[in-house]
Amino acid sequence: MKNQLIKKPFTETEFTSSNIQDLLKCSVDPVYFIRTFVKLQHPTKGTIPFDLFDYQEEMVREIHQNRWVIALLSRQMGKTQTVSMYLLWYAMFVRDQTVLIASKNNGHAMEIMDRIRFAYEELPHWLKPGVRYYNRHNIEFDIGFCFKY
């Protein structure tokens, strides 16, 4: 992999005590992970931190705590962005899982994968898992997790 933003698989990483504390917090709290480390690509402002609204935080907590969730929300409220960042957390901290990104058309599914890729690339190097496969349709972390579209 030539992209310097992608961590090679099974790379040894040095951690400070602060990194370890943050890693432990992230491993149990997806909201902490998203609020503290996830960055989004804004069309006019560039790279910005993902500052969850209260309803987005509640959505993440409900998804995390329940197997089935039905949400009644209006359009353009950041549902896709919120769920995709939860899936990035899930990919990084839950072992041996596969997540399928499905949408009504190829373009929309690819857009979601692009958002996940961007957020991964913007994470601090020490927090990123190594990546075995990284292409338009597939991301596989060295911890046994795989995104597929």
CSV table of C-alpha atoms in Angstrom, one decimal:
chain,number,residue,atom,x,y,z
A,1,MET,CA,0.0,0.0,0.0
A,2,LYS,CA,1.4,3.3,-1.1
A,3,ASN,CA,-0.9,5.6,0.9
A,4,GLN,CA,0.8,6.9,4.0
A,5,LEU,CA,-2.5,7.3,5.8
A,6,ILE,CA,-3.2,3.6,5.8
A,7,LYS,CA,-1.5,1.5,8.5
A,8,LYS,CA,0.2,-1.6,7.3
A,9,PRO,CA,-1.1,-4.9,8.8
A,10,PHE,CA,0.5,-6.1,12.0
A,11,THR,CA,2.5,-2.9,12.5
A,12,GLU,CA,4.0,-2.5,15.9
A,13,THR,CA,2.8,0.7,17.6
A,14,GLU,CA,4.2,2.5,20.6
A,15,PHE,CA,1.5,3.8,23.0
A,16,THR,CA,1.7,6.5,25.7
A,17,SER,CA,-0.4,6.0,28.9
A,18,SER,CA,-2.8,8.6,27.5
A,19,ASN,CA,-3.1,6.6,24.2
A,20,ILE,CA,-3.9,3.4,26.2
A,21,GLN,CA,-6.6,5.2,28.3
A,22,ASP,CA,-8.2,6.6,25.1
A,23,LEU,CA,-8.0,3.2,23.4
A,24,LEU,CA,-9.8,1.6,26.4
A,25,LYS,CA,-12.5,4.3,26.4
A,26,CYS,CA,-13.0,3.9,22.6
A,27,SER,CA,-13.2,0.2,22.9
A,28,VAL,CA,-16.3,0.4,25.1
A,29,ASP,CA,-17.9,3.7,24.0
A,30,PRO,CA,-18.6,4.4,20.4
A,31,VAL,CA,-19.9,7.9,21.2
A,32,TYR,CA,-16.5,8.7,22.8
A,33,PHE,CA,-14.7,7.4,19.8
A,34,ILE,CA,-16.8,9.4,17.3
A,35,ARG,CA,-16.8,12.6,19.3
A,36,THR,CA,-13.1,12.5,20.1
A,37,PHE,CA,-11.4,11.0,17.0
A,38,VAL,CA,-13.7,10.9,13.9
A,39,LYS,CA,-13.3,13.7,11.4
A,40,LEU,CA,-15.7,14.3,8.4
A,41,GLN,CA,-15.2,16.0,5.1
A,42,HIS,CA,-17.3,19.1,4.8
A,43,PRO,CA,-18.0,20.5,1.3
A,44,THR,CA,-17.0,24.0,2.2
A,45,LYS,CA,-15.1,23.8,5.5
A,46,GLY,CA,-12.8,20.9,4.7
A,47,THR,CA,-11.9,18.4,7.4
A,48,ILE,CA,-14.0,19.0,10.6
A,49,PRO,CA,-14.5,16.9,13.8
A,50,PHE,CA,-17.8,15.0,14.0
A,51,ASP,CA,-19.7,16.8,16.7
A,52,LEU,CA,-22.7,14.6,17.3
A,53,PHE,CA,-26.1,16.2,17.9
A,54,ASP,CA,-28.0,14.8,20.9
A,55,TYR,CA,-30.3,12.8,18.6
A,56,GLN,CA,-27.3,11.3,16.8
A,57,GLU,CA,-25.7,10.3,20.1
A,58,GLU,CA,-29.0,8.7,21.1
A,59,MET,CA,-29.1,6.9,17.8
A,60,VAL,CA,-25.5,5.5,18.3
A,61,ARG,CA,-26.3,4.4,21.8
A,62,GLU,CA,-29.6,2.7,20.7
A,63,ILE,CA,-27.8,0.8,17.9
A,64,HIS,CA,-25.0,-0.2,20.2
A,65,GLN,CA,-27.3,-1.5,22.9
A,66,ASN,CA,-30.1,-3.1,20.8
A,67,ARG,CA,-30.0,-5.7,18.1
A,68,TRP,CA,-33.0,-4.2,16.2
A,69,VAL,CA,-33.6,-0.5,16.0
A,70,ILE,CA,-36.3,1.4,14.1
A,71,ALA,CA,-35.8,5.2,14.0
A,72,LEU,CA,-38.4,7.7,12.8
A,73,LEU,CA,-36.3,10.7,11.6
A,74,SER,CA,-36.8,13.2,8.8
A,75,ARG,CA,-34.5,13.6,5.8
A,76,GLN,CA,-31.0,15.2,5.9
A,77,MET,CA,-30.4,14.6,9.6
A,78,GLY,CA,-27.0,12.8,9.2
A,79,LYS,CA,-28.3,9.3,9.7
A,80,THR,CA,-26.1,7.8,7.0
A,81,GLN,CA,-23.0,9.6,8.4
A,82,THR,CA,-23.8,8.6,11.9
A,83,VAL,CA,-24.4,5.0,11.2
A,84,SER,CA,-21.3,4.7,9.0
A,85,MET,CA,-19.1,6.1,11.7
A,86,TYR,CA,-20.6,3.6,14.2
A,87,LEU,CA,-19.8,0.9,11.7
A,88,LEU,CA,-16.2,2.1,11.6
A,89,TRP,CA,-16.1,1.8,15.4
A,90,TYR,CA,-17.6,-1.6,15.1
A,91,ALA,CA,-15.1,-2.6,12.5
A,92,MET,CA,-12.2,-1.5,14.7
A,93,PHE,CA,-13.3,-2.9,18.1
A,94,VAL,CA,-15.4,-6.0,17.4
A,95,ARG,CA,-13.4,-9.0,16.1
A,96,ASP,CA,-14.3,-11.4,13.3
A,97,GLN,CA,-17.2,-9.5,11.8
A,98,THR,CA,-18.3,-8.6,8.3
A,99,VAL,CA,-20.4,-5.6,7.5
A,100,LEU,CA,-22.1,-5.3,4.1
A,101,ILE,CA,-22.9,-1.8,2.8
A,102,ALA,CA,-26.0,-2.1,0.7
A,103,SER,CA,-27.9,0.7,-1.0
A,104,LYS,CA,-30.4,1.4,-3.8
A,105,ASN,CA,-27.6,1.9,-6.2
A,106,ASN,CA,-23.8,1.4,-6.6
A,107,GLY,CA,-23.0,5.1,-6.4
A,108,HIS,CA,-24.6,5.6,-3.0
A,109,ALA,CA,-22.9,2.5,-1.5
A,110,MET,CA,-19.5,3.8,-2.8
A,111,GLU,CA,-20.2,7.2,-1.2
A,112,ILE,CA,-20.7,5.5,2.1
A,113,MET,CA,-17.5,3.5,1.7
A,114,ASP,CA,-15.7,6.8,0.8
A,115,ARG,CA,-16.9,8.3,4.1
A,116,ILE,CA,-15.6,5.4,6.1
A,117,ARG,CA,-12.3,5.4,4.3
A,118,PHE,CA,-11.9,9.2,4.9
A,119,ALA,CA,-12.7,8.8,8.6
A,120,TYR,CA,-10.2,5.9,8.9
A,121,GLU,CA,-7.4,7.9,7.2
A,122,GLU,CA,-8.0,10.9,9.5
A,123,LEU,CA,-7.6,8.8,12.7
A,124,PRO,CA,-4.4,9.1,14.7
A,125,HIS,CA,-1.9,6.5,13.6
A,126,TRP,CA,-1.7,4.8,17.0
A,127,LEU,CA,-5.5,4.2,17.0
A,128,LYS,CA,-5.8,2.7,13.5
A,129,PRO,CA,-5.8,-1.0,13.0
A,130,GLY,CA,-3.6,-2.3,10.3
A,131,VAL,CA,-5.2,-2.9,6.9
A,132,ARG,CA,-4.9,-6.1,4.8
A,133,TYR,CA,-7.0,-5.0,1.9
A,134,TYR,CA,-8.0,-1.4,1.0
A,135,ASN,CA,-9.8,-0.7,-2.2
A,136,ARG,CA,-13.0,0.8,-3.5
A,137,HIS,CA,-15.1,-2.2,-2.6
A,138,ASN,CA,-13.4,-3.8,0.4
A,139,ILE,CA,-11.6,-2.8,3.6
A,140,GLU,CA,-10.2,-5.6,5.7
A,141,PHE,CA,-8.5,-4.9,9.0
A,142,ASP,CA,-5.8,-7.1,10.4
A,143,ILE,CA,-8.0,-7.8,13.4
A,144,GLY,CA,-10.3,-10.0,11.3
A,145,PHE,CA,-12.9,-7.5,10.3
A,146,CYS,CA,-14.1,-6.9,6.8
A,147,PHE,CA,-16.2,-4.2,5.1
A,148,LYS,CA,-17.7,-5.2,1.8
A,149,TYR,CA,-19.9,-3.5,-0.7
